[in-house]
Amino acid sequence: MADEERLWQRRCRRLWEWLGERPVEAALIVVPANVRYLTGFTGDSTYLLVASGVAIAISDGRYEQQLQEECPGLELVIRGTTGEPMEEAVGRAVRRIGAGRIGYEPHGLTCDRFQRLQMALPGIDWQPMEQVVEQLRAVKDAEEIGRIREAIAVAERAIGAALEQVDLRAQPTECRFAGVLNMCMRELGAEDEAFETIVACGARAALPHARLSRTARLRLEHGVLCDWGARVEGYVSDLTRLIAGPKIAAPLQRLVDAVLAARDAAIARLRPGVPARSVDAEARKVLDEAGFGRFFKHSTGHGIGLEVHEAPLLRPNSDVELRSGMVVTIEPGVYLPGRYGVRIEEDVLVTEQGPEVLTSLPPVIVLT
Ligand code: ZN
Ligand code: ZN
């Protein structure tokens, strides 16, 4: 039959080609985002065994129908209703294909679960397979990029809607504004927040990952830092903006200027073939020259996709080269303890023609 190749067939075949040189006869995929990527299945508690020309999902009765609907034609091993342990069901799948040497994802298994697998499948030669599907996921296809674009559009529309509903000049709490923003994202089409929304201002914004406070009040004159994102059909956006009144205090403006210069320099470096660490170095150099280098305490960016932090990581020790189709954040920040924090975060697509900035809101949202 000349049926069009399904998503799971296409992606499992690509994984198998990718694994070609490795001495394994099958790969056991356990990281939920990797299972989703390879199959399109949106549930959880499911493993995937991939070998040459065959893929088997190992799940339980709750997901049998959903798997048939979302991944038509994919072979299934469904755990018995009497509480068959996952490792026993994996054993059934492994015996079905007769593999002896199996790649596994050590970063997705607890020690306990791995020991159970080893005991349930004596004689299997387990080969660690780190960041393999993650590397495939790093380069997005057109459909994935479309979903990320939609996740960005939802997040950008949502903050406009939230600012219409909550008057920041009335000094609401961080929790109040974040709650309304989250609700707006859902009303505008997000299935979820991409991560826990961050809203903070002044000295609290100087804590790069402050937890939301139910009592701290937002003061526009200190600059309100908002880091948020939406999830649409599994794919996320991740943005950070500063929200301020019409007059920005001079010391705060100096931080904003330095961060924007670092952002622009880093984005300009985003091209296929460029080492990820050199993008990070570029942002760091600009902030160093502005005298803020030691107040930039995290990496310059990360990939986004099915997860908020995924390959490639743009940080000093990264040995990844950028490729066309990667979508990364660029998010330099300066955090002056006890005073101000400024971070601006864009989502950028790497293309042969250069960087395409997907986010479109101005870096500082000025409320008049
Ligand atoms: Zn962010
Ligand atoms: Zn980020």
mmCIF file of N, CA and C and ligand atoms in Angstrom, residues 195 209 227-228 237-240 298-304 308-309 328-331 343 345-347, ligand 2:
data_model
loop_
_atom_site.group_PDB
_atom_site.id
_atom_site.type_symbol
_atom_site.label_atom_id
_atom_site.label_comp_id
_atom_site.label_asym_id
_atom_site.label_seq_id
_atom_site.Cartn_x
_atom_site.Cartn_y
_atom_site.Cartn_z
ATOM 1 N N PHE A 195 5.288 27.201 31.583
ATOM 2 C CA PHE A 195 6.040 27.044 32.838
ATOM 3 C C PHE A 195 5.405 28.018 33.819
ATOM 4 N N HIS A 209 14.953 33.924 39.227
ATOM 5 C CA HIS A 209 13.780 33.050 39.199
ATOM 6 C C HIS A 209 12.972 33.172 40.492
ATOM 7 N N ASP A 227 8.082 37.062 32.811
ATOM 8 C CA ASP A 227 8.632 35.946 32.019
ATOM 9 C C ASP A 227 7.533 34.902 31.927
ATOM 10 N N TRP A 228 7.005 34.705 30.735
ATOM 11 C CA TRP A 228 5.834 33.834 30.590
ATOM 12 C C TRP A 228 5.852 33.149 29.227
ATOM 13 N N SER A 237 6.109 28.679 23.950
ATOM 14 C CA SER A 237 6.825 29.935 23.752
ATOM 15 C C SER A 237 7.417 30.325 25.101
ATOM 16 N N ASP A 238 8.371 31.237 25.094
ATOM 17 C CA ASP A 238 9.067 31.642 26.324
ATOM 18 C C ASP A 238 9.583 33.059 26.098
ATOM 19 N N LEU A 239 8.916 34.040 26.721
ATOM 20 C CA LEU A 239 9.272 35.450 26.508
ATOM 21 C C LEU A 239 9.530 36.140 27.837
ATOM 22 N N THR A 240 10.353 37.168 27.821
ATOM 23 C CA THR A 240 10.474 38.042 28.985
ATOM 24 C C THR A 240 10.413 39.492 28.503
ATOM 25 N N HIS A 298 23.298 33.706 34.233
ATOM 26 C CA HIS A 298 22.776 32.468 33.646
ATOM 27 C C HIS A 298 23.199 32.395 32.189
ATOM 28 N N SER A 299 22.794 31.331 31.513
ATOM 29 C CA SER A 299 23.204 31.193 30.118
ATOM 30 C C SER A 299 22.362 32.108 29.230
ATOM 31 N N THR A 300 22.833 32.311 27.999
ATOM 32 C CA THR A 300 22.208 33.299 27.118
ATOM 33 C C THR A 300 20.900 32.797 26.516
ATOM 34 N N GLY A 301 20.741 31.502 26.406
ATOM 35 C CA GLY A 301 19.485 31.009 25.837
ATOM 36 C C GLY A 301 19.436 29.500 25.771
ATOM 37 N N HIS A 302 18.331 28.998 25.231
ATOM 38 C CA HIS A 302 18.091 27.555 25.162
ATOM 39 C C HIS A 302 17.095 27.283 24.062
ATOM 40 N N GLY A 303 17.085 26.052 23.583
ATOM 41 C CA GLY A 303 16.077 25.665 22.612
ATOM 42 C C GLY A 303 14.700 25.620 23.253
ATOM 43 N N ILE A 304 13.656 25.817 22.438
ATOM 44 C CA ILE A 304 12.287 25.578 22.900
ATOM 45 C C ILE A 304 11.593 24.667 21.898
ATOM 46 N N VAL A 308 10.437 23.418 27.635
ATOM 47 C CA VAL A 308 10.865 24.817 27.711
ATOM 48 C C VAL A 308 12.381 24.938 27.640
ATOM 49 N N HIS A 309 13.083 23.997 28.226
ATOM 50 C CA HIS A 309 14.541 24.036 28.122
ATOM 51 C C HIS A 309 14.991 22.786 27.400
ATOM 52 N N VAL A 328 15.576 29.002 19.284
ATOM 53 C CA VAL A 328 16.234 29.238 20.570
ATOM 54 C C VAL A 328 15.746 30.550 21.184
ATOM 55 N N THR A 329 15.878 30.637 22.498
ATOM 56 C CA THR A 329 15.649 31.920 23.153
ATOM 57 C C THR A 329 16.977 32.663 23.221
ATOM 58 N N ILE A 330 16.894 33.979 23.203
ATOM 59 C CA ILE A 330 18.049 34.823 23.516
ATOM 60 C C ILE A 330 17.592 35.683 24.687
ATOM 61 N N GLU A 331 18.215 35.501 25.856
ATOM 62 C CA GLU A 331 17.692 36.135 27.056
ATOM 63 C C GLU A 331 18.766 36.656 28.005
ATOM 64 N N ARG A 343 15.708 41.530 32.274
ATOM 65 C CA ARG A 343 16.000 40.471 31.318
ATOM 66 C C ARG A 343 15.038 40.676 30.157
ATOM 67 N N GLU A 345 13.811 38.595 26.678
ATOM 68 C CA GLU A 345 13.919 37.265 26.079
ATOM 69 C C GLU A 345 13.115 37.198 24.797
ATOM 70 N N GLU A 346 13.834 36.871 23.708
ATOM 71 C CA GLU A 346 13.190 36.696 22.406
ATOM 72 C C GLU A 346 13.262 35.225 22.012
ATOM 73 N N ASP A 347 12.371 34.815 21.133
ATOM 74 C CA ASP A 347 12.423 33.475 20.549
ATOM 75 C C ASP A 347 12.828 33.639 19.084
HETATM 76 ZN ZN ZN B 2 13.972 30.999 28.689
#
